JSON list of C-alpha atoms and ligand atoms in Angstrom, two decimals:
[
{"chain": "M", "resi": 20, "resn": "UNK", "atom": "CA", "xyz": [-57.83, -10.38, 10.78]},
{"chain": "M", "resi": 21, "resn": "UNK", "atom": "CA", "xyz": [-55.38, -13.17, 11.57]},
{"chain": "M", "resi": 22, "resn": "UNK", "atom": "CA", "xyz": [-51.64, -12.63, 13.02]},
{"chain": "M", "resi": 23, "resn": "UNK", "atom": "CA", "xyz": [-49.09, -14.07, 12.08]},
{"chain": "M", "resi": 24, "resn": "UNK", "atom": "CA", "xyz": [-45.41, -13.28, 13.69]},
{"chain": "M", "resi": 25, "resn": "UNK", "atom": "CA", "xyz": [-42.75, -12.74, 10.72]},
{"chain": "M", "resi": 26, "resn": "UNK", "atom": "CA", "xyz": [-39.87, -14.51, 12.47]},
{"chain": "M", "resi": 27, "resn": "UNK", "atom": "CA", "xyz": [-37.84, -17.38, 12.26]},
{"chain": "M", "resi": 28, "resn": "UNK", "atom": "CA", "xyz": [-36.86, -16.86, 15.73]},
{"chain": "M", "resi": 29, "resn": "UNK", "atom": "CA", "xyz": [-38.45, -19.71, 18.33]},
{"chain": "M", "resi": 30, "resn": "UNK", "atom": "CA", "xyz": [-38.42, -17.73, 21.36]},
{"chain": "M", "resi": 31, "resn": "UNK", "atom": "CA", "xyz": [-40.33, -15.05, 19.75]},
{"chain": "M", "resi": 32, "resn": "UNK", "atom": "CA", "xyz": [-42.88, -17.39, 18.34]},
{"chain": "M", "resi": 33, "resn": "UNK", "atom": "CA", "xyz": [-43.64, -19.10, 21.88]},
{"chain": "M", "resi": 34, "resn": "UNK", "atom": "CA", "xyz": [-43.97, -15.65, 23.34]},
{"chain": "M", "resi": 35, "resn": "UNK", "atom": "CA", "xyz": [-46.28, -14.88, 20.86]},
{"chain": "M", "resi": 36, "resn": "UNK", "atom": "CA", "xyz": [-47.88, -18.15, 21.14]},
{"chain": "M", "resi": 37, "resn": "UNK", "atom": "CA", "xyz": [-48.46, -18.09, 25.22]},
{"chain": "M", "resi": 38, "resn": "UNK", "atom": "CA", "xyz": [-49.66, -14.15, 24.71]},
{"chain": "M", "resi": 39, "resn": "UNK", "atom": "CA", "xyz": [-52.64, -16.62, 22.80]},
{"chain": "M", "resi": 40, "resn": "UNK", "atom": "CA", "xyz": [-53.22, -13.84, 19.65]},
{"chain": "M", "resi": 41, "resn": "UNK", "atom": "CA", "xyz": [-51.50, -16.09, 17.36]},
{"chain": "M", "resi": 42, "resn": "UNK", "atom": "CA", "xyz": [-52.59, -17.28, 14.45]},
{"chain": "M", "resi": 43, "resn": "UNK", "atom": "CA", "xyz": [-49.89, -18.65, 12.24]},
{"chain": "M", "resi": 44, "resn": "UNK", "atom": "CA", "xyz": [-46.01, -18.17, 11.31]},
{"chain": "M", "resi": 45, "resn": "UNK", "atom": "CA", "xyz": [-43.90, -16.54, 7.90]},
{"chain": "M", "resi": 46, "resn": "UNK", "atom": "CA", "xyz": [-40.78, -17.43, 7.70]},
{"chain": "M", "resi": 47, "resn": "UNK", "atom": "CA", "xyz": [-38.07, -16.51, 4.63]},
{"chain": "M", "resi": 48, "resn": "UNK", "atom": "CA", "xyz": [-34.75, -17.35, 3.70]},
{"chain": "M", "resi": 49, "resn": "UNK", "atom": "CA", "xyz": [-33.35, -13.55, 5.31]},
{"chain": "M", "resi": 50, "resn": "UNK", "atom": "CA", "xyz": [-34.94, -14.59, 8.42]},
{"chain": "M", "resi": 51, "resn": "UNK", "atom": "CA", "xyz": [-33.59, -17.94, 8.64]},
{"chain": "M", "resi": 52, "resn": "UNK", "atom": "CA", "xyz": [-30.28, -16.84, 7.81]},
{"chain": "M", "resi": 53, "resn": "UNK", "atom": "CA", "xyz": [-30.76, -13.89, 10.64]},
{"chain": "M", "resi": 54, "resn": "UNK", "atom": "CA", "xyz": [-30.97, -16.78, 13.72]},
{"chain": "M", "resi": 55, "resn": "UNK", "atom": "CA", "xyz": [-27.98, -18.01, 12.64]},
{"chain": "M", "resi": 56, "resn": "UNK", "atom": "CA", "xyz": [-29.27, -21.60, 13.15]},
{"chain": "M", "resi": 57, "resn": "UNK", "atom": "CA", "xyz": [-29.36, -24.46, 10.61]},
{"chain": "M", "resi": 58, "resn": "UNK", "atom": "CA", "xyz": [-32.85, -24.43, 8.57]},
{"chain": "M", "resi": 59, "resn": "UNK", "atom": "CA", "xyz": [-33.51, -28.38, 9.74]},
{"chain": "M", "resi": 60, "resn": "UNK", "atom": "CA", "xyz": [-33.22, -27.21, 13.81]},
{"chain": "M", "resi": 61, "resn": "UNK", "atom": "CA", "xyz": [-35.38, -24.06, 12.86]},
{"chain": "M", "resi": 62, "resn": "UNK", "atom": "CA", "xyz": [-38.14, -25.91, 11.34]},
{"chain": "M", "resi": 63, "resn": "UNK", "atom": "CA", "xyz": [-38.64, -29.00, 13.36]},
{"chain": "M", "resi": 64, "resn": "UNK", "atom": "CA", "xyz": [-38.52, -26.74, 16.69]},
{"chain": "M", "resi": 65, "resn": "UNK", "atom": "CA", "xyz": [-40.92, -24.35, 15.25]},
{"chain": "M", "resi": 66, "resn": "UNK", "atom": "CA", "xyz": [-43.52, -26.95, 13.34]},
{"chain": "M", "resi": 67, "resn": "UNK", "atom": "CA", "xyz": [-43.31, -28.87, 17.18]},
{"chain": "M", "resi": 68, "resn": "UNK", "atom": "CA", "xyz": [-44.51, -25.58, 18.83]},
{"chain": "M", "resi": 69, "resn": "UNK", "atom": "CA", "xyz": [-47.23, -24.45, 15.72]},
{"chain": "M", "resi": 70, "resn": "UNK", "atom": "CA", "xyz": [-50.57, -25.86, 15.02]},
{"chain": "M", "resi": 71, "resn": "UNK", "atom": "CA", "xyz": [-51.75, -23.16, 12.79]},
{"chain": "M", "resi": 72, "resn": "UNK", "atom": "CA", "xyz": [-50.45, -22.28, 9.40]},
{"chain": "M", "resi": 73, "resn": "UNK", "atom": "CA", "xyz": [-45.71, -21.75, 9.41]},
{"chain": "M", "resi": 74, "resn": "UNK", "atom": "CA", "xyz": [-45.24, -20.67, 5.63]},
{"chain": "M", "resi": 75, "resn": "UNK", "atom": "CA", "xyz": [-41.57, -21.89, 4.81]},
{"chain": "M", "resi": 76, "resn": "UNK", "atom": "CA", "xyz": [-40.19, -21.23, 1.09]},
{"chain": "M", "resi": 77, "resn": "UNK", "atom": "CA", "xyz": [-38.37, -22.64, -1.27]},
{"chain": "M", "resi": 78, "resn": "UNK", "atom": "CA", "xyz": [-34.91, -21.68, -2.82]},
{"chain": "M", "resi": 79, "resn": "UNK", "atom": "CA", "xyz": [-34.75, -23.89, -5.65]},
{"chain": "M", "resi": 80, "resn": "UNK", "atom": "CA", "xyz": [-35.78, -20.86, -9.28]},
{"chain": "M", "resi": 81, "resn": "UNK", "atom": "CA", "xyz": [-36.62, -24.20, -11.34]},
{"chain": "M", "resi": 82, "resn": "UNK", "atom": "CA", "xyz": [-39.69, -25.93, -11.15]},
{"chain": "M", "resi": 83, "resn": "UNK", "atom": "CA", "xyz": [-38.34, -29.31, -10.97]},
{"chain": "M", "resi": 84, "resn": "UNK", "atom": "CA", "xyz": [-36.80, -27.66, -7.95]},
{"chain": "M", "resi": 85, "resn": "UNK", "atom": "CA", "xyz": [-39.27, -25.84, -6.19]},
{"chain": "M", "resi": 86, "resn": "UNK", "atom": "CA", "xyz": [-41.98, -28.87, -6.31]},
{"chain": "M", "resi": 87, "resn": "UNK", "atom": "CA", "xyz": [-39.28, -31.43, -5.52]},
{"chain": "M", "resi": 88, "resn": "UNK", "atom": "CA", "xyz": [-38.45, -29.18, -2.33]},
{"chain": "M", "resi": 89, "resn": "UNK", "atom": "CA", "xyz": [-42.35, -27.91, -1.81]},
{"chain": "M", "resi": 90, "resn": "UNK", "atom": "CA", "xyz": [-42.88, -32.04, -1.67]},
{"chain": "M", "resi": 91, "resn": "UNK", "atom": "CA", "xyz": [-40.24, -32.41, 1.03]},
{"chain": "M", "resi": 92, "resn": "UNK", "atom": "CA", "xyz": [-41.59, -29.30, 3.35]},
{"chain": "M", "resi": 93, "resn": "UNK", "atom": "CA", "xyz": [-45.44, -30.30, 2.62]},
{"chain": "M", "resi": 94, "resn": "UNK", "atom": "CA", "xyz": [-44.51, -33.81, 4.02]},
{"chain": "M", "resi": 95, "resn": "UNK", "atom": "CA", "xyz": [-42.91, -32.31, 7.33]},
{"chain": "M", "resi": 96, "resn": "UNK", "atom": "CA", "xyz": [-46.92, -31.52, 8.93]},
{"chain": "M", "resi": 97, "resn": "UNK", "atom": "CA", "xyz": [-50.34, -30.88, 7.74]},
{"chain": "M", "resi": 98, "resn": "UNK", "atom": "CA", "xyz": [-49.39, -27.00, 9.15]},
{"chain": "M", "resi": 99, "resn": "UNK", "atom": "CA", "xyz": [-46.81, -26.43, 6.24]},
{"chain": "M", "resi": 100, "resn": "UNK", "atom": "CA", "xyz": [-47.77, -24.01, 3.91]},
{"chain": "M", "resi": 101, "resn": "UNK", "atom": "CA", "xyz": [-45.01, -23.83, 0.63]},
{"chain": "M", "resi": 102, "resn": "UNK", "atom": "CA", "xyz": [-43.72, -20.18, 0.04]},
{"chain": "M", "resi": 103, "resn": "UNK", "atom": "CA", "xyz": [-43.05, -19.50, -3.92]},
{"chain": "M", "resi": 104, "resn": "UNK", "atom": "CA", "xyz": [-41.95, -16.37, -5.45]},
{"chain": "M", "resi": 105, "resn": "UNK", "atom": "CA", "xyz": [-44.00, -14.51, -7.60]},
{"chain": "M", "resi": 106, "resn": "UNK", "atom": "CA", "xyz": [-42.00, -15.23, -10.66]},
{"chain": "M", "resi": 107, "resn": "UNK", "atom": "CA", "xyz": [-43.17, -17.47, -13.85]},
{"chain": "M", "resi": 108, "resn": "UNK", "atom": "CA", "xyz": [-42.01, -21.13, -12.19]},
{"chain": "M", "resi": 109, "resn": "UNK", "atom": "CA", "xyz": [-43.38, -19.61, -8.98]},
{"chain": "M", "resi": 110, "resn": "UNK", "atom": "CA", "xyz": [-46.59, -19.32, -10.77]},
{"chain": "M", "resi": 111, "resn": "UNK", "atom": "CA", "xyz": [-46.86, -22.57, -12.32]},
{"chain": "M", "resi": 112, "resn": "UNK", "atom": "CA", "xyz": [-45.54, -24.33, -8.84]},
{"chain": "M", "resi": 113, "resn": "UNK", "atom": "CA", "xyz": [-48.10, -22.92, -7.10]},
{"chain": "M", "resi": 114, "resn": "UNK", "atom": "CA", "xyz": [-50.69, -23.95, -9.38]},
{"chain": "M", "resi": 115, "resn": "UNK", "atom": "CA", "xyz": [-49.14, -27.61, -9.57]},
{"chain": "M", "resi": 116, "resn": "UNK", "atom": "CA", "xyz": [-49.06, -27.61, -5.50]},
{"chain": "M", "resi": 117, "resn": "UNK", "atom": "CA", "xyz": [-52.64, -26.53, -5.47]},
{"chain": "M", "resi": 118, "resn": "UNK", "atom": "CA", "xyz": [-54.01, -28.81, -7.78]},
{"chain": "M", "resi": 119, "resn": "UNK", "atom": "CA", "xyz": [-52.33, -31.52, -5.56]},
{"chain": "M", "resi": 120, "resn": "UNK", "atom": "CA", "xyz": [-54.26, -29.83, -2.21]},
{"chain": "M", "resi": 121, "resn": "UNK", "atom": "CA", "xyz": [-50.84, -28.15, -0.96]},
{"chain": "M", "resi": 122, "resn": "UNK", "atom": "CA", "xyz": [-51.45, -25.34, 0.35]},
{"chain": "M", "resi": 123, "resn": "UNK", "atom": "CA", "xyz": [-49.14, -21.79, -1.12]},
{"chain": "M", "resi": 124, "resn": "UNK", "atom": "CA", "xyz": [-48.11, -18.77, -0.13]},
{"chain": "M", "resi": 125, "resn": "UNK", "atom": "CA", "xyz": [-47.55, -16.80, -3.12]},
{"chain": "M", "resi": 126, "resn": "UNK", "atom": "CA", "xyz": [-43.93, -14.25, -1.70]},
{"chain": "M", "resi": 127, "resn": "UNK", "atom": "CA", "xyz": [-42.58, -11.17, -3.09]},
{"chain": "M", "resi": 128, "resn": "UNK", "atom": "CA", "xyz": [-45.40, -9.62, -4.45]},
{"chain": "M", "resi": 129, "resn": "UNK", "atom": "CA", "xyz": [-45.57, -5.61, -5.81]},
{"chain": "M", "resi": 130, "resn": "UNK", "atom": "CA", "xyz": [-48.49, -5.45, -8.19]},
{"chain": "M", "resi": 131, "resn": "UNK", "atom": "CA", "xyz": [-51.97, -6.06, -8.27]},
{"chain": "M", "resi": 132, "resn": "UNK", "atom": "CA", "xyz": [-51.63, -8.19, -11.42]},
{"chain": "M", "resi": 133, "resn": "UNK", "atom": "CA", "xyz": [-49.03, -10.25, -9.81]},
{"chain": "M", "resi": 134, "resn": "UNK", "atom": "CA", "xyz": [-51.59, -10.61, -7.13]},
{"chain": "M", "resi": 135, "resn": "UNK", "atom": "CA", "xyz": [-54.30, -11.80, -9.89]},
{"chain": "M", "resi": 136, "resn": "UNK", "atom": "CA", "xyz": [-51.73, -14.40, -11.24]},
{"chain": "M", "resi": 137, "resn": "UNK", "atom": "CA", "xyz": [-51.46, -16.08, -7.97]},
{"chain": "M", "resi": 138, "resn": "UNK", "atom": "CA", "xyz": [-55.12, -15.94, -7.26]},
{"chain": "M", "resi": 139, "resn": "UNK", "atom": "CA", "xyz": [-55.71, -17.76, -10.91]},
{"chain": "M", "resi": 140, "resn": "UNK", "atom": "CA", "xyz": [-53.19, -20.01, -10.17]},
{"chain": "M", "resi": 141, "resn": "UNK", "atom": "CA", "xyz": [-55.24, -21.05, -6.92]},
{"chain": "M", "resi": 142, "resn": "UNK", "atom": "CA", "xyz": [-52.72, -19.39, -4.17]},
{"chain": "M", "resi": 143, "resn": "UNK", "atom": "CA", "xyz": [-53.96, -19.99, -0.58]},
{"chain": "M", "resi": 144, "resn": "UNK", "atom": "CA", "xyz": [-52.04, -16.87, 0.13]},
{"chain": "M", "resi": 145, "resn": "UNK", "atom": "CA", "xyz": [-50.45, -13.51, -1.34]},
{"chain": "M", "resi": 146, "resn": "UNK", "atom": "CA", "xyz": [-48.38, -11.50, 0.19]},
{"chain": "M", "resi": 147, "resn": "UNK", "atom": "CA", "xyz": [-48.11, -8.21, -0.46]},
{"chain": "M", "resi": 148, "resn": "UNK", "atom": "CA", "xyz": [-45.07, -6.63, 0.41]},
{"chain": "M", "resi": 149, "resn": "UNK", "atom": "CA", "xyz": [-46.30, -3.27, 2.07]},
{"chain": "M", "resi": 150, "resn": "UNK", "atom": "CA", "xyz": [-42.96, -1.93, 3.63]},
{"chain": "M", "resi": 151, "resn": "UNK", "atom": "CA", "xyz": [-40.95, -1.99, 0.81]},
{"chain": "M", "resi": 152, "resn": "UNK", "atom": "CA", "xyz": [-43.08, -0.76, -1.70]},
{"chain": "M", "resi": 153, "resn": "UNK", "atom": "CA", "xyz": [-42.93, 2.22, 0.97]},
{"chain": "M", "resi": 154, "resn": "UNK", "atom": "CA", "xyz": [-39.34, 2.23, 0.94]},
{"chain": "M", "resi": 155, "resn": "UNK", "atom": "CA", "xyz": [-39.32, 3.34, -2.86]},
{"chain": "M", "resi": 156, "resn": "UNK", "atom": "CA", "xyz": [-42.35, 6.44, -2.14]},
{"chain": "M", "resi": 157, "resn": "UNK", "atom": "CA", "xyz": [-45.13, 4.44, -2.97]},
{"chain": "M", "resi": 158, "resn": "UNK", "atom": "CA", "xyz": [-47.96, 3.52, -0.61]},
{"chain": "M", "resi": 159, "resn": "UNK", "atom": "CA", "xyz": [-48.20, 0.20, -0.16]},
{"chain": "M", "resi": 160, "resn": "UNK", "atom": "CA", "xyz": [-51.29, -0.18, 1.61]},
{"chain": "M", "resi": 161, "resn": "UNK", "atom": "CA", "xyz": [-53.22, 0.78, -1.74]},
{"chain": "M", "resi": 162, "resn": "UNK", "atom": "CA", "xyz": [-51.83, -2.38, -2.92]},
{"chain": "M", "resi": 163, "resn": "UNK", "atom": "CA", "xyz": [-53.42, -4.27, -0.59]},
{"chain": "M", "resi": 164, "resn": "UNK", "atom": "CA", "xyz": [-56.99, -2.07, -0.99]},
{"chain": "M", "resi": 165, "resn": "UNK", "atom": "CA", "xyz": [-56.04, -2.81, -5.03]},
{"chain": "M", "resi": 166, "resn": "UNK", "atom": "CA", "xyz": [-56.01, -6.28, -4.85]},
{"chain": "M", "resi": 167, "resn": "UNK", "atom": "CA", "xyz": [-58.73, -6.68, -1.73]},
{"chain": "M", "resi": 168, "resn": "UNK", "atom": "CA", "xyz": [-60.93, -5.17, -4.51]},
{"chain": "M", "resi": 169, "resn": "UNK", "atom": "CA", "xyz": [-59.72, -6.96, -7.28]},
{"chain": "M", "resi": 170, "resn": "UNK", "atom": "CA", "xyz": [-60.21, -10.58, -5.56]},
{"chain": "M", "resi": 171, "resn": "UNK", "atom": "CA", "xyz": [-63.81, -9.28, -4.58]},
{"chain": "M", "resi": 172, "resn": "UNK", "atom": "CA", "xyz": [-64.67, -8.30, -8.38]},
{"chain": "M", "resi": 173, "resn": "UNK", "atom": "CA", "xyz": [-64.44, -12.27, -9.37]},
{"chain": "M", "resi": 174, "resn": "UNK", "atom": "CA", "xyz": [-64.50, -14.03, -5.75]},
{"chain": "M", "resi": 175, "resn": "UNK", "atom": "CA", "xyz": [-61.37, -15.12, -5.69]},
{"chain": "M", "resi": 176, "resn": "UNK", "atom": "CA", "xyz": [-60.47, -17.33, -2.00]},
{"chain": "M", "resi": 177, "resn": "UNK", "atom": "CA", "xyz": [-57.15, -16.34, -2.00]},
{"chain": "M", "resi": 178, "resn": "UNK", "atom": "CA", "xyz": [-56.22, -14.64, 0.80]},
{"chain": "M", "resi": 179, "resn": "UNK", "atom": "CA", "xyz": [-54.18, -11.25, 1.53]},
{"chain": "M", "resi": 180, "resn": "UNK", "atom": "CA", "xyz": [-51.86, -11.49, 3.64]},
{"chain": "M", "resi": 181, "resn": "UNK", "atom": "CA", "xyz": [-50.26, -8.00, 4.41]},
{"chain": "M", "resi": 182, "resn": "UNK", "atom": "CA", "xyz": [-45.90, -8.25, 4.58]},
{"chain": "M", "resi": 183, "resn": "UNK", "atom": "CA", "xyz": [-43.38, -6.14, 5.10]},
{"chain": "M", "resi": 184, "resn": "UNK", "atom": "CA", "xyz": [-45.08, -4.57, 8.26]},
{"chain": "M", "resi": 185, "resn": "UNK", "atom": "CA", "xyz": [-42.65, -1.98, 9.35]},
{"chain": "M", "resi": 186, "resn": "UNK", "atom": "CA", "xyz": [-44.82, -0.46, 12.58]},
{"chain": "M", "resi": 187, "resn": "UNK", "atom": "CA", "xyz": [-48.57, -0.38, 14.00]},
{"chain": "M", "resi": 188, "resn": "UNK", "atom": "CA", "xyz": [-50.35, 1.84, 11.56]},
{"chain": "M", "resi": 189, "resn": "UNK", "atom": "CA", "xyz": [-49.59, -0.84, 8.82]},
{"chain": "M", "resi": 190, "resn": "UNK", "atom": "CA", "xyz": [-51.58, -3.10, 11.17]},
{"chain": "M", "resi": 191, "resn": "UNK", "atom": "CA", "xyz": [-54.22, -1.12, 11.63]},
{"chain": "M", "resi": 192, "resn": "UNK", "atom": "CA", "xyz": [-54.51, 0.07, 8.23]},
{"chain": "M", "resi": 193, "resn": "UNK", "atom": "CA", "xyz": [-54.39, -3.56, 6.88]},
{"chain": "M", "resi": 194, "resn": "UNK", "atom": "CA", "xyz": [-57.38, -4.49, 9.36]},
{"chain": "M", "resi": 195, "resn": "UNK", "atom": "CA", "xyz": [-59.21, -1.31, 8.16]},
{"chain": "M", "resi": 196, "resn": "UNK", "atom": "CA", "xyz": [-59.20, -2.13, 4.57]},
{"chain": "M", "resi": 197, "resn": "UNK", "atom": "CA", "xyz": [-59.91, -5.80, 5.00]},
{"chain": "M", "resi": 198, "resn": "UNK", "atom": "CA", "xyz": [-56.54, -8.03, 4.64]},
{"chain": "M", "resi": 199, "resn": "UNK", "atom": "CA", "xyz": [-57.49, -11.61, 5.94]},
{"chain": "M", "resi": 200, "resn": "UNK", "atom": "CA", "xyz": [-54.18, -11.36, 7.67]},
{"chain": "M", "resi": 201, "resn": "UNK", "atom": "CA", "xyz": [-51.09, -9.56, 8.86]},
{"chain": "M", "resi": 202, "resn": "UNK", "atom": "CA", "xyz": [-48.01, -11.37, 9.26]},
{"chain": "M", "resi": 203, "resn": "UNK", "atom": "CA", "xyz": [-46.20, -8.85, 11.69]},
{"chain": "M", "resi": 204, "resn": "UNK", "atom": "CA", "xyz": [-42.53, -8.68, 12.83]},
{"chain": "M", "resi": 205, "resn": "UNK", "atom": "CA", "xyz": [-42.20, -9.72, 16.86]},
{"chain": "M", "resi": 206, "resn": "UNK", "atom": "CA", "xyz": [-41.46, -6.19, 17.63]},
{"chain": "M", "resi": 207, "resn": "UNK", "atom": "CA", "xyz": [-43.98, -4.64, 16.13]},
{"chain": "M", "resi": 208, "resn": "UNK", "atom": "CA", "xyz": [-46.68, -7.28, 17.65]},
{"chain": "M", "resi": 209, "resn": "UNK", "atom": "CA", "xyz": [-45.03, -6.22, 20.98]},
{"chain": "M", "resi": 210, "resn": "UNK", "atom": "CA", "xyz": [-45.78, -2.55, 20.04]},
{"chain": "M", "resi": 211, "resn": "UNK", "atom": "CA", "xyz": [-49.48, -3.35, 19.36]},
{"chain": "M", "resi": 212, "resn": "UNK", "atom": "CA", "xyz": [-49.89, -3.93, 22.92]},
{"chain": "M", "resi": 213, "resn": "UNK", "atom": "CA", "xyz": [-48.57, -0.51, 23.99]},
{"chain": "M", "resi": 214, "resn": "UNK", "atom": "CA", "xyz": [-50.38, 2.98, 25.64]},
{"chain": "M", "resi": 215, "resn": "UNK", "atom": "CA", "xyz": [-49.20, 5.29, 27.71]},
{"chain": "M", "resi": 216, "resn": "UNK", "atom": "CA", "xyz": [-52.77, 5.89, 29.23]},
{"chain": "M", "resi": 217, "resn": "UNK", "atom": "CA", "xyz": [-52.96, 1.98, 29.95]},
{"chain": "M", "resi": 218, "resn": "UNK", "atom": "CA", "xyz": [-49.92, 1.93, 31.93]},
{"chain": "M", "resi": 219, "resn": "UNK", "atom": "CA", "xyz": [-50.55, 5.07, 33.61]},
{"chain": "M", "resi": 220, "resn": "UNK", "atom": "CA", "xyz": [-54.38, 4.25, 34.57]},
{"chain": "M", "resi": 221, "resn": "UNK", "atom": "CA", "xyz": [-53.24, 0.99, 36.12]},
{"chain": "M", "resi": 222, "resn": "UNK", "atom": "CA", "xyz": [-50.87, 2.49, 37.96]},
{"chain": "M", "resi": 223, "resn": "UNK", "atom": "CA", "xyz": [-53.42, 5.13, 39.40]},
{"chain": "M", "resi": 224, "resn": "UNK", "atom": "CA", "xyz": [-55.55, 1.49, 40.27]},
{"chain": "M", "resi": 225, "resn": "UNK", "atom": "CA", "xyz": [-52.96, -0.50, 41.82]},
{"chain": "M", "resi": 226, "resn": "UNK", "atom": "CA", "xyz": [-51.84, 3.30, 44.12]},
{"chain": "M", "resi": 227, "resn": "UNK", "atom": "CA", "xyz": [-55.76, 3.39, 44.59]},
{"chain": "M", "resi": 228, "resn": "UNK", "atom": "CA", "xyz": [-56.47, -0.28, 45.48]},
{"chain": "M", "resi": 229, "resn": "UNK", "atom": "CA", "xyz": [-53.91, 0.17, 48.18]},
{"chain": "M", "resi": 230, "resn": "UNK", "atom": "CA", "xyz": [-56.05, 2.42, 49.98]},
{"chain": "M", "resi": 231, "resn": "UNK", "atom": "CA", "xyz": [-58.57, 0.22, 50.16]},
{"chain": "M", "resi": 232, "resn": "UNK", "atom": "CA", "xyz": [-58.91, -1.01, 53.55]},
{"chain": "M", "resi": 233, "resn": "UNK", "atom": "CA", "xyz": [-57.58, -4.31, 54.16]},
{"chain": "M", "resi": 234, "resn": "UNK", "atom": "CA", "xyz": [-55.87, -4.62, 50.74]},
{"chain": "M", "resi": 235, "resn": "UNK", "atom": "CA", "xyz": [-52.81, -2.93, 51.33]},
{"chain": "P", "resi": 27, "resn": "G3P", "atom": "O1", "xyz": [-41.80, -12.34, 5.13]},
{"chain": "P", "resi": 27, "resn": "G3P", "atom": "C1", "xyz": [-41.67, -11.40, 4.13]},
{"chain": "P", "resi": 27, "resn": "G3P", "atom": "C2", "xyz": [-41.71, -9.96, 4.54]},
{"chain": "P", "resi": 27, "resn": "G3P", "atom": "O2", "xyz": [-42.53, -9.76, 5.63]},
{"chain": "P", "resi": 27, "resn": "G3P", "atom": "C3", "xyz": [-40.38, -9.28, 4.59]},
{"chain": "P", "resi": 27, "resn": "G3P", "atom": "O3", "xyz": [-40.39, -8.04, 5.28]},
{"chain": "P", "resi": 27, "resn": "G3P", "atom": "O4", "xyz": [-39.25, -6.12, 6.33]},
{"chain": "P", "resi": 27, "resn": "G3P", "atom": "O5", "xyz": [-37.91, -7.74, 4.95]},
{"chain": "P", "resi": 27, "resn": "G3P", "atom": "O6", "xyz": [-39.48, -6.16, 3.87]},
{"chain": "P", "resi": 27, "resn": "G3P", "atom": "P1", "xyz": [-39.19, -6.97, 5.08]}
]
């Protein structure tokens, strides 16, 4: 399964980056808007620092819109991969964009037949918005088994891409059923890293190697 850090924050995304489990960046307009930093500064510094795919999305509902500003992102680096929202000119931008060899993240996605629209309309990605559809008691992780299985039925290359991670048992049950990738808030990749028998057994090994004569 590939990471990707959920963040629009650069300091997060070069710790991730030096921690070398990184696989790509998601960005949206909330987390933009969160750094409190001008979109342009955001972008340059983070397309400078990422090699592998930075999804950044439009804001324009029109088509005219979205592919005039899916143009202008695509031309900042051969990373940039256009986010659209799963919504009718979404659709048909992202089918445009692919038939041009841009590549799409297909946002804002709740349904397994939204899922099959973008896959049609030759989405590199879909995400699958796990957390909230958890936040309204249902379970979003059978939305990502649903469309896993769905994409398998016809071979669809599409590929999942688990959102809305909220804490580490979305991660792991993402990687259990299959998602090509996670993208995971900086926290929560932090929290990945965590057990209380890891820390305590290296601490018995460093109070241990001590004893060791000549190493103290
Ligand atoms: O990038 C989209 C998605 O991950 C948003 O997550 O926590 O705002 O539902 P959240």
């Amino acid at each position: 399964m590939k990471f990707f850090v959920d963040t629009a924050v650069v300091d997060e995304i070069r710790t991730a980056l030096s921690w070398g489990i990184l696989d790509g960046v998601t960005t949206n307009p909330t987390l933009v808007a969160k750094t409190g930093r001008r979109f342009e500064d955001v972008k340059r510094e983070i397309l400078a620092l990422v090699k592998g795919p930075v999804s950044l999305e439009v804001t324009k509902m029109d088509f005219a819109g979205m592919m005039e500003q899916a143009h202008a992102l695509a031309a900042e680096g051969p990373q940039v991969v256009v986010k659209v929202p799963l919504t009718k000119e979404g659709i048909q931008a992202c089918k445009a964009l692919s038939d041009e060899g841009i590549r799409t993240n297909v946002t804002l996605c709740f349904s397994a037949n939204q899922a099959l629209l973008a896959a049609k309309a030759g989405a590199t990605y879909i995400s699958p918005f796990v957390g909230r559809l958890d936040d309204i008691s249902e379970d979003g992780m059978l939305l990502i088994g649903d469309i896993l299985q769905v994409y398998r039925n016809y071979g669809f290359q599409t590929q999942v891409l688990a959102a809305s991670i909220r804490h580490p048992v979305h991660v792991l049950q993402a990687a259990k059923l299959g998602a090509h990738v996670c993208t995971v808030p900086f926290k929560v990749l932090e929290q990945l890293f965590n057990h209380p028998l890891t820390d305590r057994g290296n601490e018995q090994f460093l109070k241990d190697w001590a004893k060791v004569p000549g190493q103290a």
